[in-house]
Tab-separated table of C-alpha atoms in Angstrom:
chain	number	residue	atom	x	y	z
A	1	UNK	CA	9.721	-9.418	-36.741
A	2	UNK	CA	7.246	-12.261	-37.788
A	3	UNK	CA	4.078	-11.942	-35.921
A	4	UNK	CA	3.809	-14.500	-32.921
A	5	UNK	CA	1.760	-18.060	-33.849
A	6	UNK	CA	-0.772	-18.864	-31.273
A	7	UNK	CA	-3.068	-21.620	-31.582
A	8	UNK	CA	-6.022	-21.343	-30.246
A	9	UNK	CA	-7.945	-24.841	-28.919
A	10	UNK	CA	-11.529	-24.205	-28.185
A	11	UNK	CA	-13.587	-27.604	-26.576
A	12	UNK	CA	-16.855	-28.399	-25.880
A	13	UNK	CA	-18.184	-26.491	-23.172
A	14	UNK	CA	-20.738	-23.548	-23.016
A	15	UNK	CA	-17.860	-20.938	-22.780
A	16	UNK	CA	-16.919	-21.346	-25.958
A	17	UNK	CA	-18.790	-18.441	-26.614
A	18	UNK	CA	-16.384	-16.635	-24.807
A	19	UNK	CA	-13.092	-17.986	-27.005
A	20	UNK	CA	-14.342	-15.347	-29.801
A	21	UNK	CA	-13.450	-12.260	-27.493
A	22	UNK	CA	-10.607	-13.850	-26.588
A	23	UNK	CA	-9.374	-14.543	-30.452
A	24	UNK	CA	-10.139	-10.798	-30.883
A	25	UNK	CA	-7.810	-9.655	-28.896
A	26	UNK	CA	-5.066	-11.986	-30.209
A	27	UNK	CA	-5.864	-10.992	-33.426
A	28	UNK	CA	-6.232	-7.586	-33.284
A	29	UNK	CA	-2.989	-7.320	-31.337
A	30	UNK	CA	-0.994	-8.565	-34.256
A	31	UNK	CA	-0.730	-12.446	-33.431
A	32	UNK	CA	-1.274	-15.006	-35.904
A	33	UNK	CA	-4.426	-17.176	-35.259
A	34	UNK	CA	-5.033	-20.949	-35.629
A	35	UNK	CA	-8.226	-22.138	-33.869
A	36	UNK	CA	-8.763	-25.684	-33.729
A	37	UNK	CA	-11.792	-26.770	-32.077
A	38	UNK	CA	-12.706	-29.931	-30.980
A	39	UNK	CA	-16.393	-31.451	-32.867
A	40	UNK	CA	-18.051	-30.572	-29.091
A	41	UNK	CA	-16.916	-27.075	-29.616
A	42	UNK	CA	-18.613	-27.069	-32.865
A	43	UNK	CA	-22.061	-27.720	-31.113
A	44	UNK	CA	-21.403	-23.963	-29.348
A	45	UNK	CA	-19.701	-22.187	-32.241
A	46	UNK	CA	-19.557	-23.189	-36.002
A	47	UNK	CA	-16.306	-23.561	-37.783
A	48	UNK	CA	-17.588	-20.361	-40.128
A	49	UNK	CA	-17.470	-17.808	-37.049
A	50	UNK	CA	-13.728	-18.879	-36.288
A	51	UNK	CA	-12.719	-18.650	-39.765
A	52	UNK	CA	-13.969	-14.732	-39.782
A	53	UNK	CA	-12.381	-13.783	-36.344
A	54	UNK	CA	-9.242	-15.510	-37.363
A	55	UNK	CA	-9.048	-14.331	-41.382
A	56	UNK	CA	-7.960	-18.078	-41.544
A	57	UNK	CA	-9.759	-21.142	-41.810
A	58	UNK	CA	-10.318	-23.376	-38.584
A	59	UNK	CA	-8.409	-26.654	-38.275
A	60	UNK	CA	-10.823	-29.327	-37.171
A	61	UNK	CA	-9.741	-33.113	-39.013
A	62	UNK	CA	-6.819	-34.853	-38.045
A	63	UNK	CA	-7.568	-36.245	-42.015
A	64	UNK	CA	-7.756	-33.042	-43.734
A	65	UNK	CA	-5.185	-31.656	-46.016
A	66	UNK	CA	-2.689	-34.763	-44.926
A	67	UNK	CA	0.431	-34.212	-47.275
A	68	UNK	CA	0.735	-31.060	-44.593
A	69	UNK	CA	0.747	-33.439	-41.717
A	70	UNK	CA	-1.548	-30.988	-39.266
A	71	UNK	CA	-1.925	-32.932	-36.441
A	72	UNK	CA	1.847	-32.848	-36.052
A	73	UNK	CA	2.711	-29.548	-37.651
A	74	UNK	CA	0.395	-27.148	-36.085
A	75	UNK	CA	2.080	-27.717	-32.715
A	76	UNK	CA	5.554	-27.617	-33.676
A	77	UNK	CA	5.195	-24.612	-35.082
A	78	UNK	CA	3.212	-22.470	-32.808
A	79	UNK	CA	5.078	-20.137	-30.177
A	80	UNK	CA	2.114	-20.337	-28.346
A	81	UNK	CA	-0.554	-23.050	-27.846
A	82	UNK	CA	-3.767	-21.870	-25.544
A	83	UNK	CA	-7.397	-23.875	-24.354
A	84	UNK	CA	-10.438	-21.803	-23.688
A	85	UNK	CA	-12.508	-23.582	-22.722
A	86	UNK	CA	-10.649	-26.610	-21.371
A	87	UNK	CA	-12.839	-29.249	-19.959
A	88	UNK	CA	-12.306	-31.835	-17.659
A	89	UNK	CA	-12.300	-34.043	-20.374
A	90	UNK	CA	-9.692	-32.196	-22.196
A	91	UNK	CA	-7.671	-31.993	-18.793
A	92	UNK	CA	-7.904	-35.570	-18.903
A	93	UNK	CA	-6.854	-36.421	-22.570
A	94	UNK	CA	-3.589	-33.884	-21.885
A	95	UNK	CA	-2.796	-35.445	-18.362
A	96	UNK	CA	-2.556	-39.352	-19.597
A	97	UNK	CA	-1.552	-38.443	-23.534
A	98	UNK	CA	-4.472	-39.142	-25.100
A	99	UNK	CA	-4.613	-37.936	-28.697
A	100	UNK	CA	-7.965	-38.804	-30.434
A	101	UNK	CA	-8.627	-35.520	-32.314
A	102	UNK	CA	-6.874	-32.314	-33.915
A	103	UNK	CA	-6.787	-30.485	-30.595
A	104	UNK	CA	-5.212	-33.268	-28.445
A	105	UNK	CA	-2.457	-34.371	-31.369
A	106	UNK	CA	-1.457	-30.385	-30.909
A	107	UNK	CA	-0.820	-30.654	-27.329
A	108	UNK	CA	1.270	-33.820	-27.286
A	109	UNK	CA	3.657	-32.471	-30.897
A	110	UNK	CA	3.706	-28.557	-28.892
A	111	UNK	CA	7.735	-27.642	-27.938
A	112	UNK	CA	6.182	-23.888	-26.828
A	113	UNK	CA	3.968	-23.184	-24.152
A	114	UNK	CA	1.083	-24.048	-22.989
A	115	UNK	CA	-1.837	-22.728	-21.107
A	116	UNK	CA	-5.107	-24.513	-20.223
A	117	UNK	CA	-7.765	-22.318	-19.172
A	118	UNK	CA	-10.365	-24.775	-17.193
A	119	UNK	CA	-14.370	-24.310	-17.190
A	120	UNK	CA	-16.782	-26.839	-16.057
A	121	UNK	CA	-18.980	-27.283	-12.970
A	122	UNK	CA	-18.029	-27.128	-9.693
A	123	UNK	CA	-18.197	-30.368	-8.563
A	124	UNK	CA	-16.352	-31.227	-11.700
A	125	UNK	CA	-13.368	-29.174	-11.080
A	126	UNK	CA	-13.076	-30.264	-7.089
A	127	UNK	CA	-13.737	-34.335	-8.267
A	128	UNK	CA	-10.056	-35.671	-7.502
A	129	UNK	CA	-9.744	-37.159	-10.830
A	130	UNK	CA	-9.346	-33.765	-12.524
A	131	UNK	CA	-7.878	-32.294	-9.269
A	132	UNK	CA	-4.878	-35.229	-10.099
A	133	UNK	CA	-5.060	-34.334	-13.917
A	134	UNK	CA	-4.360	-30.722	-12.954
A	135	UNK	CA	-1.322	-31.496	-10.622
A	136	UNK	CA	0.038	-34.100	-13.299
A	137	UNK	CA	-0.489	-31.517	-16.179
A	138	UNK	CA	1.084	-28.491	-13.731
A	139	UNK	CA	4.176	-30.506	-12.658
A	140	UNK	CA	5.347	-30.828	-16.527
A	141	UNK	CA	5.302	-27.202	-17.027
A	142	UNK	CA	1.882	-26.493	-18.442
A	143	UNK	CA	0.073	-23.299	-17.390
A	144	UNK	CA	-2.983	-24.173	-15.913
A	145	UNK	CA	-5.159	-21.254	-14.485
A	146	UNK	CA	-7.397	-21.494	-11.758
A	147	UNK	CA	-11.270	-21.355	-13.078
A	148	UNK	CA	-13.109	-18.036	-11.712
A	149	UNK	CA	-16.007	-18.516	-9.279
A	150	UNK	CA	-19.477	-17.204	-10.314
A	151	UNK	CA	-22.383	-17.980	-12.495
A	152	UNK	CA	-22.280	-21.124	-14.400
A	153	UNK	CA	-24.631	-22.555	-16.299
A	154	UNK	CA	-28.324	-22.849	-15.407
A	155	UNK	CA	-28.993	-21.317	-11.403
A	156	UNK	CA	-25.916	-22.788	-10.604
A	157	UNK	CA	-22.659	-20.491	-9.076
A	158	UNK	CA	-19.400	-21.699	-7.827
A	159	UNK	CA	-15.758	-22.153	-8.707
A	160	UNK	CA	-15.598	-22.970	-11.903
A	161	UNK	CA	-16.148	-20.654	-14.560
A	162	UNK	CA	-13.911	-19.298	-17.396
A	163	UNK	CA	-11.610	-16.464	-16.538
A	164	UNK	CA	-12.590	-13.625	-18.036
A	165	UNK	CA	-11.436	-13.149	-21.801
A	166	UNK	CA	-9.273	-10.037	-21.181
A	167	UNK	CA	-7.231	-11.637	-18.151
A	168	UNK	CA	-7.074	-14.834	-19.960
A	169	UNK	CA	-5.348	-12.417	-22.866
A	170	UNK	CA	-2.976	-10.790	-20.433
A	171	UNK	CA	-2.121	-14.663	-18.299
A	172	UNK	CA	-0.846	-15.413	-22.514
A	173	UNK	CA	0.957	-11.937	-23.200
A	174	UNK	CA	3.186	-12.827	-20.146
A	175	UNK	CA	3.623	-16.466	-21.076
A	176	UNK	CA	4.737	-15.060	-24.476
A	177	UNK	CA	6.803	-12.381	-23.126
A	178	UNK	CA	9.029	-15.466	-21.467
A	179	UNK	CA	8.814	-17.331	-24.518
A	180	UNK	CA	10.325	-20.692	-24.343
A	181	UNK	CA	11.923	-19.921	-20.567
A	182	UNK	CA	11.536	-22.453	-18.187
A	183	UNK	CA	8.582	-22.909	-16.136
A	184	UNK	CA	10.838	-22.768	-12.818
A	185	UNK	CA	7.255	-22.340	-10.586
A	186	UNK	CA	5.858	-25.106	-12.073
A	187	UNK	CA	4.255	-27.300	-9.474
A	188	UNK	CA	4.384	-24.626	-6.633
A	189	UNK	CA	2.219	-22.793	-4.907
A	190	UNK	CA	2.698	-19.489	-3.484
A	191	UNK	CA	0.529	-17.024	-1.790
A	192	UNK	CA	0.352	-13.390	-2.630
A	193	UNK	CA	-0.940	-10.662	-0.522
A	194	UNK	CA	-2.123	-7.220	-2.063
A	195	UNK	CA	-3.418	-3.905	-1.318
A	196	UNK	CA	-4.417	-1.928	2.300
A	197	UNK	CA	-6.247	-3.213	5.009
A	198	UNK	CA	-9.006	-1.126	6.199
A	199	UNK	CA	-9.583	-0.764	9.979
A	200	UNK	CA	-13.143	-0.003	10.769
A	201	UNK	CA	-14.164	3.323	12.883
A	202	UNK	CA	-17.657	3.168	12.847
A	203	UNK	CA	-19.989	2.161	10.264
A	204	UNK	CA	-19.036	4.496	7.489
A	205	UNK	CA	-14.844	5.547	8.482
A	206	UNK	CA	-12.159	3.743	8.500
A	207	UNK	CA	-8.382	4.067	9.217
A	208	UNK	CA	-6.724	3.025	5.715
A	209	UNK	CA	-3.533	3.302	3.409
A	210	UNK	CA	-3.241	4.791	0.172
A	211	UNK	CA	-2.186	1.242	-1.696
A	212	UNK	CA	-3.948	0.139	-4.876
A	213	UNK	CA	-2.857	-3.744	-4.744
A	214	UNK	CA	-1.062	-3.668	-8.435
A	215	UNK	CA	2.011	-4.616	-7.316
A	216	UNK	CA	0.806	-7.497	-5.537
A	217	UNK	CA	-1.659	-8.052	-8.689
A	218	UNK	CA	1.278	-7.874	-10.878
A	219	UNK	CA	2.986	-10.718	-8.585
A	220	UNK	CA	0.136	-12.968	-8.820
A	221	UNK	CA	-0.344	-12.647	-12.466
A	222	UNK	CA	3.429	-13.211	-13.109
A	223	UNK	CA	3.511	-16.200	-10.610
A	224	UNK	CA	0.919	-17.758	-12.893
A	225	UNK	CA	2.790	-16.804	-15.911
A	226	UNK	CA	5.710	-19.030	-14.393
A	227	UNK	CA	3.549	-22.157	-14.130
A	228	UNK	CA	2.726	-21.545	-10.237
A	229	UNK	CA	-1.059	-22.133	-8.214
A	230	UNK	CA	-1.725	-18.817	-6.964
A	231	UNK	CA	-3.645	-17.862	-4.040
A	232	UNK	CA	-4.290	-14.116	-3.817
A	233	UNK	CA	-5.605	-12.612	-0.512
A	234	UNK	CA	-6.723	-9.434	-1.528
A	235	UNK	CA	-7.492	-6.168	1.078
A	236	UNK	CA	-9.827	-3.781	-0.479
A	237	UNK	CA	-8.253	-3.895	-4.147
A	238	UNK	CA	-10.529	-2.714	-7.200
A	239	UNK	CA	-8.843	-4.324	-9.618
A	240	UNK	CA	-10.115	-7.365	-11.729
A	241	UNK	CA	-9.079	-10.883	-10.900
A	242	UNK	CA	-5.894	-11.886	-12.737
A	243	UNK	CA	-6.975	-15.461	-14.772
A	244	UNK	CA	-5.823	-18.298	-12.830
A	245	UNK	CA	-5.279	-17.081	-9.865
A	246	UNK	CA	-7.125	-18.238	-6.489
A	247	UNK	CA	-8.506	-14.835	-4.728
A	248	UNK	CA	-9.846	-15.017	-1.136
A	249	UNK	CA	-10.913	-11.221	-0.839
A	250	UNK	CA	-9.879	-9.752	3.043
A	251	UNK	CA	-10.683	-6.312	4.869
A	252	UNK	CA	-8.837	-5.943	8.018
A	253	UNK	CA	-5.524	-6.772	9.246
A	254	UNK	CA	-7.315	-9.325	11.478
A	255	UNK	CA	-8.935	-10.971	8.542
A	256	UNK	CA	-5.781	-10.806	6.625
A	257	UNK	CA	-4.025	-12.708	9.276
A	258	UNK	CA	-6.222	-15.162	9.698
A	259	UNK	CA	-6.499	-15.857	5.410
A	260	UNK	CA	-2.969	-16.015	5.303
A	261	UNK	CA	-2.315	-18.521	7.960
A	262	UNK	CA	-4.859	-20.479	6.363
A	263	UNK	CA	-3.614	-20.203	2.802
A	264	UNK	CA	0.159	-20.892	3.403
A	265	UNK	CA	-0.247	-24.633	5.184
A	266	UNK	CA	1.104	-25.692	1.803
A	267	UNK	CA	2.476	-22.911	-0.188
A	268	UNK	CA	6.409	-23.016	-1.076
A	269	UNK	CA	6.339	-19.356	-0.967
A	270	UNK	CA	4.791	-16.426	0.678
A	271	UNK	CA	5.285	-12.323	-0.708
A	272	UNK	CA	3.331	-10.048	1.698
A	273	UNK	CA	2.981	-7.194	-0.373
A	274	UNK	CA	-0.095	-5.894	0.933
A	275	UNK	CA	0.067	-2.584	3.163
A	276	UNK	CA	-1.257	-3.668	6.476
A	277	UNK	CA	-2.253	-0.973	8.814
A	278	UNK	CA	0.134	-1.621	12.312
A	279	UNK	CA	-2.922	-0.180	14.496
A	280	UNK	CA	-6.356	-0.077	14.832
A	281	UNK	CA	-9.531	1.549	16.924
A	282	UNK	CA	-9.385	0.068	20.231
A	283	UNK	CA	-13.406	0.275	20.031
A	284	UNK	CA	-15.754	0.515	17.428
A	285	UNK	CA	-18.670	2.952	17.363
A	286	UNK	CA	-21.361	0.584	16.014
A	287	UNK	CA	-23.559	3.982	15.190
A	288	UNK	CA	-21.775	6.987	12.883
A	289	UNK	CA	-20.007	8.887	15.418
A	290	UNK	CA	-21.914	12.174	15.272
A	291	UNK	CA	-20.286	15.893	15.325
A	292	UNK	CA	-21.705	17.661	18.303
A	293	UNK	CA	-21.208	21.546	17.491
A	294	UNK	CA	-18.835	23.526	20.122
A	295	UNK	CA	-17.983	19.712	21.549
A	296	UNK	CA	-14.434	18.640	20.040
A	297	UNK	CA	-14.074	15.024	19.312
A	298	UNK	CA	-12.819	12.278	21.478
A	299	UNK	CA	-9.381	11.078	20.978
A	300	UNK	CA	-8.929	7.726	19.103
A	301	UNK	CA	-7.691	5.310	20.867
A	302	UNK	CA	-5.634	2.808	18.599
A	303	UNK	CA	-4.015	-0.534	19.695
A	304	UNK	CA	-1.448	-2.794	17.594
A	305	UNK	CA	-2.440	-4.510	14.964
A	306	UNK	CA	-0.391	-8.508	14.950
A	307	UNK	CA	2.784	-8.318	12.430
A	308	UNK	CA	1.462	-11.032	10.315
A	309	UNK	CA	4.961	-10.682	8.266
A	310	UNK	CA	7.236	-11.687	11.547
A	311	UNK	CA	4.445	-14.773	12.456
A	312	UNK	CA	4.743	-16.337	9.351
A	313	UNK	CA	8.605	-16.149	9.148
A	314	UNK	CA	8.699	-17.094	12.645
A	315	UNK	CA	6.456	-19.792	11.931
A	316	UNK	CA	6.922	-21.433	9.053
A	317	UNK	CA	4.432	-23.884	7.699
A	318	UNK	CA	6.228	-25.846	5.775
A	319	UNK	CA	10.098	-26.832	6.298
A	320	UNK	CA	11.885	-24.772	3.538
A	321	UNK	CA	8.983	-22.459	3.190
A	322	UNK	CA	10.302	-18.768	1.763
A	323	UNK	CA	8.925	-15.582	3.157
A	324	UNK	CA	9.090	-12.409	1.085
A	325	UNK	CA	8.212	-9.288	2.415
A	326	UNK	CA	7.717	-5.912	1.376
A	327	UNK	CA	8.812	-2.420	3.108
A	328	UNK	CA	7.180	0.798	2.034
A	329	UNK	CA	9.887	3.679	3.333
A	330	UNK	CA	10.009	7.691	2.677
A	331	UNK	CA	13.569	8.028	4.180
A	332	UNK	CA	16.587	5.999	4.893
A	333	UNK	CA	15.046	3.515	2.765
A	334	UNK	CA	17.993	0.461	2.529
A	335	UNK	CA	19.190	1.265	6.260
A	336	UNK	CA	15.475	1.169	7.537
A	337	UNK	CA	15.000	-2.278	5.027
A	338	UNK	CA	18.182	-3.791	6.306
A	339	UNK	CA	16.839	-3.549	9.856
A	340	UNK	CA	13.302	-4.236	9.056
A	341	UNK	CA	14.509	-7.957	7.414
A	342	UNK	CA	16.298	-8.679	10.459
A	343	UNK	CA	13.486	-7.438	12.506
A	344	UNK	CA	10.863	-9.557	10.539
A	345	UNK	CA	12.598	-12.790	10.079
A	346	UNK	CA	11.683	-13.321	6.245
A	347	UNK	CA	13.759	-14.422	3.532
A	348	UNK	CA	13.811	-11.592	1.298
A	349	UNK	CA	12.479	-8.120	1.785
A	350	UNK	CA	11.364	-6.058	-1.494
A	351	UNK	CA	12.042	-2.050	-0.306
A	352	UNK	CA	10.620	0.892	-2.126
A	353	UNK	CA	10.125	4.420	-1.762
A	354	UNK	CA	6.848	5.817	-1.438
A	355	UNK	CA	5.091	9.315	-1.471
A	356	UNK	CA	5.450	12.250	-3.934
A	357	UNK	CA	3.645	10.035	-6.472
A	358	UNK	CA	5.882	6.892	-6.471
A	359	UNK	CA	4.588	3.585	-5.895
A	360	UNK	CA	1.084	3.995	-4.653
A	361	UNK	CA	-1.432	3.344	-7.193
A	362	UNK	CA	0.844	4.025	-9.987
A	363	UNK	CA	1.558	1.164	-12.936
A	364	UNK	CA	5.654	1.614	-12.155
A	365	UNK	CA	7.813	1.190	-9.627
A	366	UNK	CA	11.963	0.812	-8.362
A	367	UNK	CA	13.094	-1.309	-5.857
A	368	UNK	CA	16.268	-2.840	-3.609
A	369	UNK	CA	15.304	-6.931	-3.286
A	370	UNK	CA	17.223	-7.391	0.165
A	371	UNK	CA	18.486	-11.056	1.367
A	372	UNK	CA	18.480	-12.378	4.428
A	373	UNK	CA	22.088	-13.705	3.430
A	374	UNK	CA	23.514	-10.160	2.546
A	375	UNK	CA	22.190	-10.175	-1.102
A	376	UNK	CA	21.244	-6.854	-2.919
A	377	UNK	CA	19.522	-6.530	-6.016
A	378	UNK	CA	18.689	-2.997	-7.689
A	379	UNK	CA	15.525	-3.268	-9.845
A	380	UNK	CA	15.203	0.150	-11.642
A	381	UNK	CA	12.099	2.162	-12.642
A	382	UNK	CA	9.808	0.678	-14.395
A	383	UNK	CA	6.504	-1.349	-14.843
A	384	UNK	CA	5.657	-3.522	-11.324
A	385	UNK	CA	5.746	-6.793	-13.162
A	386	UNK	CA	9.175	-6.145	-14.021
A	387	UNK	CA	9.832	-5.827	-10.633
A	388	UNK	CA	7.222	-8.884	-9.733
A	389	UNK	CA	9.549	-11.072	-12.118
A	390	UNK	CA	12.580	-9.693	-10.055
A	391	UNK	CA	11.199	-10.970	-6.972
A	392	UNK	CA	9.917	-14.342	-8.467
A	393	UNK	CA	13.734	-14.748	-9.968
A	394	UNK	CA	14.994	-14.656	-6.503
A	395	UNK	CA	12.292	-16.616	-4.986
A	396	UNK	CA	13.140	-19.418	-8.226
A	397	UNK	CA	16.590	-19.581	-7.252
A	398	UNK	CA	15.996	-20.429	-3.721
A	399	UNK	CA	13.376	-22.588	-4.203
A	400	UNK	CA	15.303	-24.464	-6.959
């Protein structure tokens, strides 16, 4: 099997830097590199550096070696075509077709996919220009990842720095993995909810739930995989922010609620797949509840938490909005998931057995996809973004 062609466009921006980890990894996981930066890029990182990462020399003139044709051929045959950095200049060239250099000829003569990984400054990223580049460049099928918020250049912090290298990596291996497949989330946005809420005791307990947030992780990553804006509300999960996806970290159930009625106003989709506790302490000790020797404790008093997955399908944002929920069962799994989709309202409901080591913080998992119109569909053992994709299949289909 001929090792996968990836071409690698690098522009002008201070994370160019970064690009180098990010061709190590292709490299060193067997791809084939081309890295064509634009003459910007060359201010950050000379052509020498790329040519020793890559074991190949860097493509940078459109005039260079012609009887090959580069600016036409590079594209055509890569399986792959990836921007890190991609500035809002870039953006702009790809939007409107602009193709004064090496790097922007490859976009417009690519037939594989493409993914644009953005860095600039904040107020460069939210300007509506780029805002309407992004949309433009989204609705034709191109990846385009949502920049990471944090330190940018100078004193400044905000949305709008490069993913991190190794997510950036693993946002490609997925686009790869679908090869030329469609797009089908292109232009969507769905929201994503992962891991356990935490409901607050007193200032050091909590009542909480044994979920680690990688399934919902995996169906955030894979929704940006499939050309979709992500927003990820994330309870209490360690895990590092998939590239390109939106994260609006959460706590409670309360908090959760209140993110996710925020973040679906215009999302085509929503998959709850965070564990949200149903109760919480009626009253919170604002001191550390002390033990008193020979005095047993008092009871805990719990009250209901709001089911945030019965609101939302009850209602919905957005007409033809799809709800996706997920049921976490130790017995009488399908007959308890039949009647908790008709309970909840949603779309589809995603039912797996927990305990005993399955599910819960492990990197595989099995599930039944349940349909509010009577369709089943098994997804067997294995790892959760097979099982993401399996949800995001049946989300496509109704969507489409």
């Amino acid at each position: 099997m001929n090792a996968p062609r990836v071409v690698l466009g690098v522009s002008g921006g201070i994370a160019a830097y970064k690009a180098c980890e990010l061709l190590r990894r292709f490299t060193e996981s067997g791809h084939q590199v081309t890295v064509v930066p634009t003459e910007a890029a060359l201010h950050f990182v000379g052509e020498a550096t790329w040519a020793a990462l890559s074991g190949r020399p860097a493509a940078t003139e459109t005039w260079e070696s012609v009887h090959e044709v580069p600016h036409v051929r590079i594209g055509q045959n890569a399986d792959l075509v990836v921007v890190a950095p991609a500035t809002a200049d870039l953006l702009a060239k790809a939007a409107h077709g602009l193709a004064d250099d090496l790097l922007t000829n490859t976009l417009l003569t690519a037939r594989c996919p493409v993914v644009l990984a953005p860095a600039m400054h904040t107020e460069m990223w939210e300007h509506p220009a780029t805002q309407e580049n992004v949309a433009t460049l989204r609705r034709r099928g191109t990846v385009v990842l949502e920049p990471a918020v944090g330190r940018l250049t100078g004193k400044d912090t905000g949305k709008g720095r490069l993913p991190e290298p190794s997510e950036i990596f693993e946002a490609c291996r997925r686009v790869l993995a679908r090869g030329a497949a469609e797009q089908d989330l292109a232009g969507r946005h769905v929201v994503v909810s992962a891991g356990g809420t935490r409901e607050p005791l007193d200032p050091v307990r909590f009542l909480g739930n044994r979920s680690s947030g990688k399934q919902g992780y995996a169906l955030a990553a894979t929704a940006a995989a499939r050309g979709a804006r992500v927003t990820l509300l994330s309870a209490n999960a360690e895990l590092p922010d998939p590239a390109g996806v939106d994260v609006v970290r959460v706590s409670t159930a309360l908090q959760l609620r209140e993110a996710a009625h925020k973040a679906v106003l215009d999302a085509d989709a929503v998959v709850m797949a965070a564990a949200v506790a149903d109760f919480r302490p009626a009253e919170y000790a604002t001191g550390k509840i002390k033990k008193v020797e020979g005095v047993d404790p008092a009871p805990v008093v719990l009250v209901r938490n709001p089911d945030i997955l019965a609101e939302l399908s009850a209602e919905r944002a957005r007409p033809g909005q799809l709800v996706v929920g997920f049921a976490a069962e130790t017995d009488d799994v399908l007959a308890n998931g039949r009647a908790k989709l008709a309970r909840k309202g949603c779309d589809l409901l995603v039912v797996n057995e927990v305990g005993d080591g399955k599910a819960f913080g492990q990197d595989t998992n099995a599930a039944t996809v349940l349909a509010a119109d009577g369709g089943e569909t098994q997804v067997p053992h294995g790892p959760k973004e097979v099982l993401a994709d399996a949800v995001w299949d049946a989300v496509a289909a109704r969507l489409g």
